[in-house]
CSV table of N, CA, C and O in Angstrom, one decimal:
chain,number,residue,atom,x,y,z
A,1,UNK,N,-57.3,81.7,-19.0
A,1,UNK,CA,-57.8,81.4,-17.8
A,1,UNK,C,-59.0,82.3,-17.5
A,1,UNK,O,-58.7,83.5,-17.6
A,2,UNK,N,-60.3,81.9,-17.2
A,2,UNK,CA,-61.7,82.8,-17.1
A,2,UNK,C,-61.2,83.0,-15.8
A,2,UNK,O,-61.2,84.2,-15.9
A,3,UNK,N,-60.6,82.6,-14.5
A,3,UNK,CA,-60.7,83.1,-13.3
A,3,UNK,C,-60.0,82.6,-12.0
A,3,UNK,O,-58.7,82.4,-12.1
A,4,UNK,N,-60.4,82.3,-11.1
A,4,UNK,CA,-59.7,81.5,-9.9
A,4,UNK,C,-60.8,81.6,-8.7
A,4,UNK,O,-61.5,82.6,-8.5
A,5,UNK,N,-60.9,80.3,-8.0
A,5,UNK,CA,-61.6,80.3,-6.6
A,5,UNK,C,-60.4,79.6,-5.7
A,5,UNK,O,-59.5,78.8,-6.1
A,6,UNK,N,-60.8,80.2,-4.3
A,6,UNK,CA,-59.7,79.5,-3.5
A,6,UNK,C,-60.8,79.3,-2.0
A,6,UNK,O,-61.8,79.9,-1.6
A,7,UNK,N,-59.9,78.2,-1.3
A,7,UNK,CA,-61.0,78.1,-0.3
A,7,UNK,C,-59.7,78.1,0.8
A,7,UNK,O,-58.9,77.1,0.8
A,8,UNK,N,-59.5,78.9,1.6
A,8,UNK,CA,-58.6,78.8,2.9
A,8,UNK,C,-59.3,78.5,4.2
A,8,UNK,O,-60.5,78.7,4.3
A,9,UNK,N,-58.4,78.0,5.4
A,9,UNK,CA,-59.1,78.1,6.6
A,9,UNK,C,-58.4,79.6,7.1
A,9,UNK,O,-57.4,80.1,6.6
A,10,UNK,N,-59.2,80.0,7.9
A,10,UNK,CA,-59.3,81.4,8.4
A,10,UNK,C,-58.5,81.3,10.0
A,10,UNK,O,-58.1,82.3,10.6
A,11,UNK,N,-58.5,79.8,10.6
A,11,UNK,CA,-57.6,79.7,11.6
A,11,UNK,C,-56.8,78.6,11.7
A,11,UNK,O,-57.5,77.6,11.7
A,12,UNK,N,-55.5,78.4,11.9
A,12,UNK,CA,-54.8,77.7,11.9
A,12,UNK,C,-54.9,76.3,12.9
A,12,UNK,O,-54.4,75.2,12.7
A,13,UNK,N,-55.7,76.8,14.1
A,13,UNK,CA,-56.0,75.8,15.0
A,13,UNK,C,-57.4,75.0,15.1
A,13,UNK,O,-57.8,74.0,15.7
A,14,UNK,N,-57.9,76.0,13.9
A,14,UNK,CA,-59.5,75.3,13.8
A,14,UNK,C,-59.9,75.8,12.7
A,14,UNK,O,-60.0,77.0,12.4
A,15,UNK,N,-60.3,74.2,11.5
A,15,UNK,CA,-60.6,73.7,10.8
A,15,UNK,C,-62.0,74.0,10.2
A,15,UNK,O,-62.2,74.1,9.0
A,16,UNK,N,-62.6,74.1,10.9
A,16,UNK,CA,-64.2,74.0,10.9
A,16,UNK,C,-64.8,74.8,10.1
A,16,UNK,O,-65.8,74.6,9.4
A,17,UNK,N,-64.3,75.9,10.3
A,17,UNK,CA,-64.2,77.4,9.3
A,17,UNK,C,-63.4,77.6,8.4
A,17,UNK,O,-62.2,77.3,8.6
A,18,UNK,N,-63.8,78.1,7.2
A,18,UNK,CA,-63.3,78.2,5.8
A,18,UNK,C,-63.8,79.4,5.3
A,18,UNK,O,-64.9,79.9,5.5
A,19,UNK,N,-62.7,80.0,4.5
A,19,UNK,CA,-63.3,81.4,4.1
A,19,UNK,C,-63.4,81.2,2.1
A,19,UNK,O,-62.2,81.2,1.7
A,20,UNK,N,-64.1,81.1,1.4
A,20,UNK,CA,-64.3,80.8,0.0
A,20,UNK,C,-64.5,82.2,-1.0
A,20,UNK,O,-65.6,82.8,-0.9
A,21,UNK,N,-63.6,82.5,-1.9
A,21,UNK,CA,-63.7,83.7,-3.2
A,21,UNK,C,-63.8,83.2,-4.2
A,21,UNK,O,-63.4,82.1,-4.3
A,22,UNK,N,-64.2,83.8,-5.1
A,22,UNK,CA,-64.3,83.4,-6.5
A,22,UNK,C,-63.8,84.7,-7.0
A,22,UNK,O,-64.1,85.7,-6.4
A,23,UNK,N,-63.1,84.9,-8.4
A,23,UNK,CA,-62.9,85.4,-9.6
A,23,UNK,C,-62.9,85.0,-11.0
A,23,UNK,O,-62.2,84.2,-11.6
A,24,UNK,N,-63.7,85.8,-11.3
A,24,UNK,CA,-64.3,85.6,-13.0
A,24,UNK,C,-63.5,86.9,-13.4
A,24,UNK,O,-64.1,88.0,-13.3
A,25,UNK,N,-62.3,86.8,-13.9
A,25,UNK,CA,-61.4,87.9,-14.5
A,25,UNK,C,-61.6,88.3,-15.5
A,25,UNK,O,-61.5,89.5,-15.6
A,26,UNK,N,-61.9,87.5,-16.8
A,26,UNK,CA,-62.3,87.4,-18.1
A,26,UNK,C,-63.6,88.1,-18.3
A,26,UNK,O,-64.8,87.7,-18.0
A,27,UNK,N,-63.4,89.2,-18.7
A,27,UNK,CA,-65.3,89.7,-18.6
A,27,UNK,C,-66.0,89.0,-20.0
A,27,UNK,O,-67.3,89.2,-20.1
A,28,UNK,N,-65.3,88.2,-21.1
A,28,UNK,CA,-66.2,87.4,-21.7
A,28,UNK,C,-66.7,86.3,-21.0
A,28,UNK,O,-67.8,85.8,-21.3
A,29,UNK,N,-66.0,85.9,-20.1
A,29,UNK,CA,-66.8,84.0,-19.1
A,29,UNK,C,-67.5,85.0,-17.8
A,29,UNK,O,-67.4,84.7,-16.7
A,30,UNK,N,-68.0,85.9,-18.0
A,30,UNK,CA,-69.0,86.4,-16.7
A,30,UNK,C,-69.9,86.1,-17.0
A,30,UNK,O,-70.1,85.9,-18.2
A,31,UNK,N,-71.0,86.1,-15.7
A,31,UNK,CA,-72.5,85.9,-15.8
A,31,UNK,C,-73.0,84.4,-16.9
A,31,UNK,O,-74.1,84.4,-17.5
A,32,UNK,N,-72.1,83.2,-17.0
A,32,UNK,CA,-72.3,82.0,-17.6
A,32,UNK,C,-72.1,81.1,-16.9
A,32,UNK,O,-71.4,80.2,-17.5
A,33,UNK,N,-72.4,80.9,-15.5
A,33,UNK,CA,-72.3,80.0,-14.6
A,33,UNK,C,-71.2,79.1,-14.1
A,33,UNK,O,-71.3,78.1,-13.4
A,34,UNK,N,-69.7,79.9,-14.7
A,34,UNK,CA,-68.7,79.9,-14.5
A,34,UNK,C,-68.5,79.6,-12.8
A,34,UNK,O,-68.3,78.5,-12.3
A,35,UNK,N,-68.7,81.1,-12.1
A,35,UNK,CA,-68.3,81.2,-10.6
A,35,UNK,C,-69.0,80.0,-10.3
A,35,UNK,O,-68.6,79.0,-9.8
A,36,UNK,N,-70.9,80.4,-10.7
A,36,UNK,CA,-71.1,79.2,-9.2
A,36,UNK,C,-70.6,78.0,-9.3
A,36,UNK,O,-70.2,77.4,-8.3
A,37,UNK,N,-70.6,77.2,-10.5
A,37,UNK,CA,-69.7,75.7,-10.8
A,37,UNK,C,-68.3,76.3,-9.9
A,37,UNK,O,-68.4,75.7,-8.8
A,38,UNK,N,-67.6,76.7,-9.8
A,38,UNK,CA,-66.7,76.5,-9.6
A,38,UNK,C,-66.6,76.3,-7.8
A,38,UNK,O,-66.0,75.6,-7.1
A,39,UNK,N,-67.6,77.5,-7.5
A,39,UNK,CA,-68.1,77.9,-6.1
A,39,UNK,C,-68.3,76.5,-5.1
A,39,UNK,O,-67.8,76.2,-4.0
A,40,UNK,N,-69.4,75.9,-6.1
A,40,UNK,CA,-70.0,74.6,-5.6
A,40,UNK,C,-69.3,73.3,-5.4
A,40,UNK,O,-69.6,72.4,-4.7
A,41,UNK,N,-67.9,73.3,-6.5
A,41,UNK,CA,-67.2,71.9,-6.3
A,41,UNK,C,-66.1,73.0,-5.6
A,41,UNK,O,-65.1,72.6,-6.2
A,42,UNK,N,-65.7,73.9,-4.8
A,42,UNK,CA,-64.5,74.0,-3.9
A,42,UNK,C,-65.4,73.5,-2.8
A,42,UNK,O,-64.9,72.5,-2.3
A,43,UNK,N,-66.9,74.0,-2.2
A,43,UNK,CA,-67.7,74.4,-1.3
A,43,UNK,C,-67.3,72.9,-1.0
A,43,UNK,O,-66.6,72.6,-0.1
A,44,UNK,N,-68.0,71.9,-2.1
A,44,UNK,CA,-68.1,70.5,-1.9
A,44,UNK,C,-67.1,69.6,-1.2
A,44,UNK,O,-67.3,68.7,-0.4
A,45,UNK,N,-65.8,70.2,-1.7
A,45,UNK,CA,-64.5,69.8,-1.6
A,45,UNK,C,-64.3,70.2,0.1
A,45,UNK,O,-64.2,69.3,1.0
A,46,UNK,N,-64.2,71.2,0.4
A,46,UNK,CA,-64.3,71.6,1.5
A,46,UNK,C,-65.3,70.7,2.6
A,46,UNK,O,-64.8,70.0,3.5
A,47,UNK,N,-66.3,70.8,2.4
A,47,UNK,CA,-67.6,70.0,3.3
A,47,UNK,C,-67.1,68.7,3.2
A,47,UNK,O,-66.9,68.5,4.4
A,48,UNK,N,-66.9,68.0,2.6
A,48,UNK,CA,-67.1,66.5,2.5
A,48,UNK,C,-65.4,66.5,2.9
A,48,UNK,O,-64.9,66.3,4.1
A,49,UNK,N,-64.7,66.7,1.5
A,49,UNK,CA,-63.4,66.1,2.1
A,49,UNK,C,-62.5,66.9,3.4
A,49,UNK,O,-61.9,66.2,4.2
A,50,UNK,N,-62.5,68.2,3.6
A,50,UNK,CA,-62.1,68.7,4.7
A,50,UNK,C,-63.1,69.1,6.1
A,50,UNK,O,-62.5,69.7,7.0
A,51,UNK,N,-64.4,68.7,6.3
A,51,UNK,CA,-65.0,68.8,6.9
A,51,UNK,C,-65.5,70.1,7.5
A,51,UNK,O,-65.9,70.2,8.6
A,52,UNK,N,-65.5,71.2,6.7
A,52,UNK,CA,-65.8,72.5,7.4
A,52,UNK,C,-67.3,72.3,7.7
A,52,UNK,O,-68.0,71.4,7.4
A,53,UNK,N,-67.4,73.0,8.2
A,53,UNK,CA,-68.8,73.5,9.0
A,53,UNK,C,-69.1,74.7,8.8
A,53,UNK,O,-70.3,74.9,9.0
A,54,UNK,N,-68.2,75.9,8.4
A,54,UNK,CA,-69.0,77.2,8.7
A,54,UNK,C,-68.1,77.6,7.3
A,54,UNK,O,-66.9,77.2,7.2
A,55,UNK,N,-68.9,78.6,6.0
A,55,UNK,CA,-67.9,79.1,5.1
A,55,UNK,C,-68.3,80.5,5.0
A,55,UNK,O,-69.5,80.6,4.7
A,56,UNK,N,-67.9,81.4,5.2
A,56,UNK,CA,-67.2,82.4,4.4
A,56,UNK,C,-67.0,83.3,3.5
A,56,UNK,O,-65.9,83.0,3.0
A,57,UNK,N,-67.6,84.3,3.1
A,57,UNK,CA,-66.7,84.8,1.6
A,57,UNK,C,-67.0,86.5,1.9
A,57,UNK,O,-68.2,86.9,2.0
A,58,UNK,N,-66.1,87.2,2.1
A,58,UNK,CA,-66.1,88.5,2.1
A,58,UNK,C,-66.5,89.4,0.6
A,58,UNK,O,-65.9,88.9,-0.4
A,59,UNK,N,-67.3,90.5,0.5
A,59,UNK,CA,-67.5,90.6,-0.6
A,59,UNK,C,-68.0,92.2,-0.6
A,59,UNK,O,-68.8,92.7,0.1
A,60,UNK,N,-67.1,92.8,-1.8
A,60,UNK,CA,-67.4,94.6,-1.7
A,60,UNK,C,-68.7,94.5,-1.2
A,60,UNK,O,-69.5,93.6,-1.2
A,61,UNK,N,-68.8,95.8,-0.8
A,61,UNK,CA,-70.2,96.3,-0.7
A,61,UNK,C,-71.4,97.1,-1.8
A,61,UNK,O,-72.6,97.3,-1.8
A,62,UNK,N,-70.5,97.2,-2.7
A,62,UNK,CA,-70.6,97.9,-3.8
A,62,UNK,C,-70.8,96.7,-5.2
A,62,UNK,O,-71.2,96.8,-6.4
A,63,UNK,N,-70.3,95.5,-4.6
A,63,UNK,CA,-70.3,94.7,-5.8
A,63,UNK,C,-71.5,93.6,-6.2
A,63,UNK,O,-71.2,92.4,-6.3
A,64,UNK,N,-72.7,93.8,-6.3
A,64,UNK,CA,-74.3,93.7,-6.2
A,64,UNK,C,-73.9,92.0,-6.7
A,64,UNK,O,-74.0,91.1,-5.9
A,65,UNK,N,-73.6,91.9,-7.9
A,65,UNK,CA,-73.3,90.5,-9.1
A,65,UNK,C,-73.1,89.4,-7.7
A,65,UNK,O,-73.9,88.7,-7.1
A,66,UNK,N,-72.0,89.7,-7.3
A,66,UNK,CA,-71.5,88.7,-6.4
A,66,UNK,C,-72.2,88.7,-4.9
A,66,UNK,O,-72.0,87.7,-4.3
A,67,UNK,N,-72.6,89.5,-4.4
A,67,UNK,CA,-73.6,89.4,-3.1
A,67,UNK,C,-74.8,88.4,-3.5
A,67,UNK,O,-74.8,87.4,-2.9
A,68,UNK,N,-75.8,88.7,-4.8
A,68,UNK,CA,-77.0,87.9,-5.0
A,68,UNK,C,-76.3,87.3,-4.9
A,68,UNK,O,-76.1,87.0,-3.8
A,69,UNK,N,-75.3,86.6,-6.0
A,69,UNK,CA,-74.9,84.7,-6.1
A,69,UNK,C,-74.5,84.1,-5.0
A,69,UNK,O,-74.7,82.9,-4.9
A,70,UNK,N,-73.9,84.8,-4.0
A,70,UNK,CA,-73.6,84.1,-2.6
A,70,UNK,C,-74.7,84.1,-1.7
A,70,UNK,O,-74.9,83.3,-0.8
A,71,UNK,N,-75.9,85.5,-2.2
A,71,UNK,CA,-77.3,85.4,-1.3
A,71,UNK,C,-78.5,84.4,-2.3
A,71,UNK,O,-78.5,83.3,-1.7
A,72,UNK,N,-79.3,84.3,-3.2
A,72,UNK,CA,-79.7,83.5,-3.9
A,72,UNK,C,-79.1,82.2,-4.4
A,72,UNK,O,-79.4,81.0,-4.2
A,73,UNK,N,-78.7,82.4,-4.7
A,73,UNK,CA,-77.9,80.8,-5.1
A,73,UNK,C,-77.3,80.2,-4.5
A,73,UNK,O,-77.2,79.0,-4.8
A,74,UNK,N,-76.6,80.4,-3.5
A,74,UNK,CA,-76.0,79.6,-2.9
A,74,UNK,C,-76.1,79.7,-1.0
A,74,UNK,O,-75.3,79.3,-0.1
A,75,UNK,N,-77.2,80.1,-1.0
A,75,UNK,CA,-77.8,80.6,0.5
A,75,UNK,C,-77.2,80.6,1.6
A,75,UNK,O,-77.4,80.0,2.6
A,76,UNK,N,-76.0,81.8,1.3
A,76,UNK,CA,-75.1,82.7,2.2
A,76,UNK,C,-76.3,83.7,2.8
A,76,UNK,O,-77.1,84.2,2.0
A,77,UNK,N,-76.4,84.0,4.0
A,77,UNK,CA,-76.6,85.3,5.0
A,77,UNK,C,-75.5,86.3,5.5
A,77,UNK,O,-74.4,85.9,5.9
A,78,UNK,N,-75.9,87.4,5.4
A,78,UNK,CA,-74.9,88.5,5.9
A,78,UNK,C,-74.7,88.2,7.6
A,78,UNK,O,-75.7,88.2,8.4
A,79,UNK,N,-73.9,88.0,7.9
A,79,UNK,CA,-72.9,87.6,9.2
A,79,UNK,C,-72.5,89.1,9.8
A,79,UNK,O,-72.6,89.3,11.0
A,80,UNK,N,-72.0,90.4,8.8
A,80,UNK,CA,-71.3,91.6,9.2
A,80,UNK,C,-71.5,92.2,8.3
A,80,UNK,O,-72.1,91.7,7.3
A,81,UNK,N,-70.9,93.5,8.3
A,81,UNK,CA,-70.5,94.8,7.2
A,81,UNK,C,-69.2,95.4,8.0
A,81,UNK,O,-69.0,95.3,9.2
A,82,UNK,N,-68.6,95.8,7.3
A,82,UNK,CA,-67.3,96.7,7.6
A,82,UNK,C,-67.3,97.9,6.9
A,82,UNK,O,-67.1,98.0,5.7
A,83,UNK,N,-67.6,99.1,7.7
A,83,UNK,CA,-67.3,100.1,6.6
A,83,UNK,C,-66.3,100.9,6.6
A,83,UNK,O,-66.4,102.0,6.1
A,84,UNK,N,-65.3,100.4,7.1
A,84,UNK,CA,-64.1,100.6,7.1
A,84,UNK,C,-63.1,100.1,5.7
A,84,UNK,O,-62.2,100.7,5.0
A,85,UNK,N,-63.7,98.8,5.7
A,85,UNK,CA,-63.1,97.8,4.5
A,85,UNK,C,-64.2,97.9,3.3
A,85,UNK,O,-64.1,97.5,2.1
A,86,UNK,N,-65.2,98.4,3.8
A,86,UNK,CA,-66.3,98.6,2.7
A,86,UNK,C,-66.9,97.3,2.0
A,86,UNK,O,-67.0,97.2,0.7
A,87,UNK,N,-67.0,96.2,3.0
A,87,UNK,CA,-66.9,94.7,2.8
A,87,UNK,C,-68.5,94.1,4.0
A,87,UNK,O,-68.9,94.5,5.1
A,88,UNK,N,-68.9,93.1,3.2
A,88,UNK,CA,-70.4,92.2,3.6
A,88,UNK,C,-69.4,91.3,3.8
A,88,UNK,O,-68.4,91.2,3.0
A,89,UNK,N,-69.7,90.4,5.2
A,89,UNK,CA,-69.1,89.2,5.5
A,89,UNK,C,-70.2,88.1,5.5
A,89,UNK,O,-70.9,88.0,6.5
A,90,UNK,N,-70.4,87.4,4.2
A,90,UNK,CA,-71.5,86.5,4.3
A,90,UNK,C,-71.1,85.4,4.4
A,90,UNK,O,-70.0,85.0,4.0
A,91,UNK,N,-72.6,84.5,5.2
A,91,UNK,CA,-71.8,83.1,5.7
A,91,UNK,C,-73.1,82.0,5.8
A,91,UNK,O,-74.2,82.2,6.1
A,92,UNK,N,-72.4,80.9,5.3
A,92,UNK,CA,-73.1,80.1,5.6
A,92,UNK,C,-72.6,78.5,6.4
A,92,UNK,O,-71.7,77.7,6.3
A,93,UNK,N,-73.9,78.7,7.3
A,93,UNK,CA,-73.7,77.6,8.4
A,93,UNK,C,-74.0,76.2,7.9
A,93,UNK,O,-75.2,76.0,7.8
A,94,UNK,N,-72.9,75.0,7.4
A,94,UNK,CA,-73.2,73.7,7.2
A,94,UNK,C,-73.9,72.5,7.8
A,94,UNK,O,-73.2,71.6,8.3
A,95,UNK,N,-75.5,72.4,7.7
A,95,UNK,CA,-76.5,71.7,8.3
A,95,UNK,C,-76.2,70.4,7.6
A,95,UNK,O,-75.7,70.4,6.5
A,96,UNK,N,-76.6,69.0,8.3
A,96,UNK,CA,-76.8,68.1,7.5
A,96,UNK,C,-77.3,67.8,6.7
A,96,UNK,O,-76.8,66.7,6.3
A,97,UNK,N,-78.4,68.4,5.8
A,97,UNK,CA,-78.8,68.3,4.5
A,97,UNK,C,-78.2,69.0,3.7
A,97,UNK,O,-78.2,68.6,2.5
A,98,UNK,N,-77.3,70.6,4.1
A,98,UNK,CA,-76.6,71.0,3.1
A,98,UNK,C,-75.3,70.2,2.7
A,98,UNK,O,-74.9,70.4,1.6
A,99,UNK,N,-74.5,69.2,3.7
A,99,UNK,CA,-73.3,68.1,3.8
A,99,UNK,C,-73.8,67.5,2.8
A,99,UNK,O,-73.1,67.5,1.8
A,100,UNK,N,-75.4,66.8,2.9
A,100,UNK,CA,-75.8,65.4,2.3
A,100,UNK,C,-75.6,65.7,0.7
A,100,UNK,O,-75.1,65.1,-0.2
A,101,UNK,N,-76.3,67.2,0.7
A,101,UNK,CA,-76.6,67.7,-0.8
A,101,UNK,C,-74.8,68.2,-1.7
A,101,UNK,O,-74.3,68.1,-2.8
A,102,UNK,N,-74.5,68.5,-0.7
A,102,UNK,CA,-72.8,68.8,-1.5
A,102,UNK,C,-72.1,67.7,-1.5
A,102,UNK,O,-70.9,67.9,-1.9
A,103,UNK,N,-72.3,66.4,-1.3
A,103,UNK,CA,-71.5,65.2,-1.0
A,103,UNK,C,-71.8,64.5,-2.3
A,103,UNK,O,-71.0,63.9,-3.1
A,104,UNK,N,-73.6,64.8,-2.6
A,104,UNK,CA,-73.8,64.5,-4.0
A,104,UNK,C,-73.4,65.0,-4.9
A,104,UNK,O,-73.3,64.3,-5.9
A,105,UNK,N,-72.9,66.4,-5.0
A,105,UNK,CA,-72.7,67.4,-6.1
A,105,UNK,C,-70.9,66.7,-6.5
A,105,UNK,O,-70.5,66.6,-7.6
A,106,UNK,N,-70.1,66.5,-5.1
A,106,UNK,CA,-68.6,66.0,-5.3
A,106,UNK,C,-68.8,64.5,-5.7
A,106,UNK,O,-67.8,64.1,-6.4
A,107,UNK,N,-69.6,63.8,-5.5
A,107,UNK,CA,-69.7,62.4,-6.1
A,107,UNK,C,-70.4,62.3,-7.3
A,107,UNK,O,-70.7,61.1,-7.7
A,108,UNK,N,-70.7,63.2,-8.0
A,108,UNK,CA,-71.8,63.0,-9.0
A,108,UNK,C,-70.9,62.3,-10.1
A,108,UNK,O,-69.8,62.9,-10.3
A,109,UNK,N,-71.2,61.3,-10.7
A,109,UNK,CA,-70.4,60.8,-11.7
A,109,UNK,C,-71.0,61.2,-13.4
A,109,UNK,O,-70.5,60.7,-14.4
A,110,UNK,N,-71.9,62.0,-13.3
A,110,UNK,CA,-72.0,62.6,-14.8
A,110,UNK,C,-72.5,64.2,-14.8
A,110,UNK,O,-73.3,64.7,-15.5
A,111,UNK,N,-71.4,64.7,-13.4
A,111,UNK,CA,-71.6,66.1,-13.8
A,111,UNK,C,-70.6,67.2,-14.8
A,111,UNK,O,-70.7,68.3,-15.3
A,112,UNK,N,-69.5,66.1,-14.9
A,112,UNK,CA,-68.8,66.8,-16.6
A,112,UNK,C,-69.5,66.8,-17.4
A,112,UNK,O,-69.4,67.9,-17.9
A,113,UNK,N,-70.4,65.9,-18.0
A,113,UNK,CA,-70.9,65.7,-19.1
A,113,UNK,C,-72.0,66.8,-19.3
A,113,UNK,O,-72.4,67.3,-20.3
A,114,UNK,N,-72.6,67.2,-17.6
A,114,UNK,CA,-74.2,67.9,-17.4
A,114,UNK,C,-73.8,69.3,-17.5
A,114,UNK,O,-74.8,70.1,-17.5
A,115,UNK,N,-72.4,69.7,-17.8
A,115,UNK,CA,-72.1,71.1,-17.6
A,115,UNK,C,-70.9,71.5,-19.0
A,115,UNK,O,-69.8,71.0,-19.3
A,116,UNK,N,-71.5,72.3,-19.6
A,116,UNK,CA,-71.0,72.8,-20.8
A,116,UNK,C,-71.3,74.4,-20.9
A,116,UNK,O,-72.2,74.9,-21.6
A,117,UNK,N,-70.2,75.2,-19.9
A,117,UNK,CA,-70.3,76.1,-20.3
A,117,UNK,C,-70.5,77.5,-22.3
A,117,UNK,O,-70.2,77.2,-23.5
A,118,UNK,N,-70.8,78.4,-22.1
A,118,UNK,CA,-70.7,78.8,-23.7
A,118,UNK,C,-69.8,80.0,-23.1
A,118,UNK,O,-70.4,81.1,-22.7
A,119,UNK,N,-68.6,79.8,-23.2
A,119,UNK,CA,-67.7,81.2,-23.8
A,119,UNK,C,-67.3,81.5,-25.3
A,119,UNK,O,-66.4,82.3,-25.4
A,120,UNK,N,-67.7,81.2,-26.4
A,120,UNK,CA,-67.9,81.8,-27.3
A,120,UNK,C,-67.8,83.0,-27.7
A,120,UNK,O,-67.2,83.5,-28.6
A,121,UNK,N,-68.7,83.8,-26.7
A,121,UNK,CA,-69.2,85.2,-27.0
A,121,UNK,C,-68.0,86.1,-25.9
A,121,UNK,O,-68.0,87.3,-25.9
């Protein structure tokens, strides 16, 4: 197993919000596009079939790899800092074009074929 992503709601009475982590445990499957595939079809799953609106992902402060890919790639903004927990709470707010665009990513019918990771190495 290269890792685990999990997407929880953060309140029990409201839905709308989702908090989303990823782990790439395996330091041979890092930095091979592992997380964000995986990031993008929970994110999807979430938006489309559970309806969230607002996601989530707490992330060290210290941990650079995974801040860019939630800031660059997948266009999370910092929401908080805790320096208590020594933790960036970044977030991103679900607009109707980001819905439209993740609805295609969970319907795409030839994105097994389009994604062939290389863990080899």
């Amino acid at each position: 197993m290269a890792g685990d992503v999990n997407l929880f709601f953060t309140s029990a009475a409201d839905h709308s919000s989702a908090e989303i982590e990823v782990m790439i445990a395996e330091p041979t499957c890092r930095r091979k596009g592992m997380g964000v595939e995986a990031l993008q079809l929970m994110m999807s799953y979430g938006i489309v079939e559970l309806d969230v609106r607002v996601l989530q992902a707490k992330i060290g402060v210290h941990n650079e790899p995974s801040l860019k890919l939630f800031r660059e790639r997948l266009g999370f903004i910092e929401a908080s800092k805790s320096d208590v927990f020594q933790e960036v709470t970044m977030e991103l707010v679900i607009t109707p074009e980001l819905s439209s665009d993740y609805s295609e990513i969970l319907n795409s019918k030839n994105r097994w074929r389009a994604y062939q990771p290389d863990i080899s190495s």
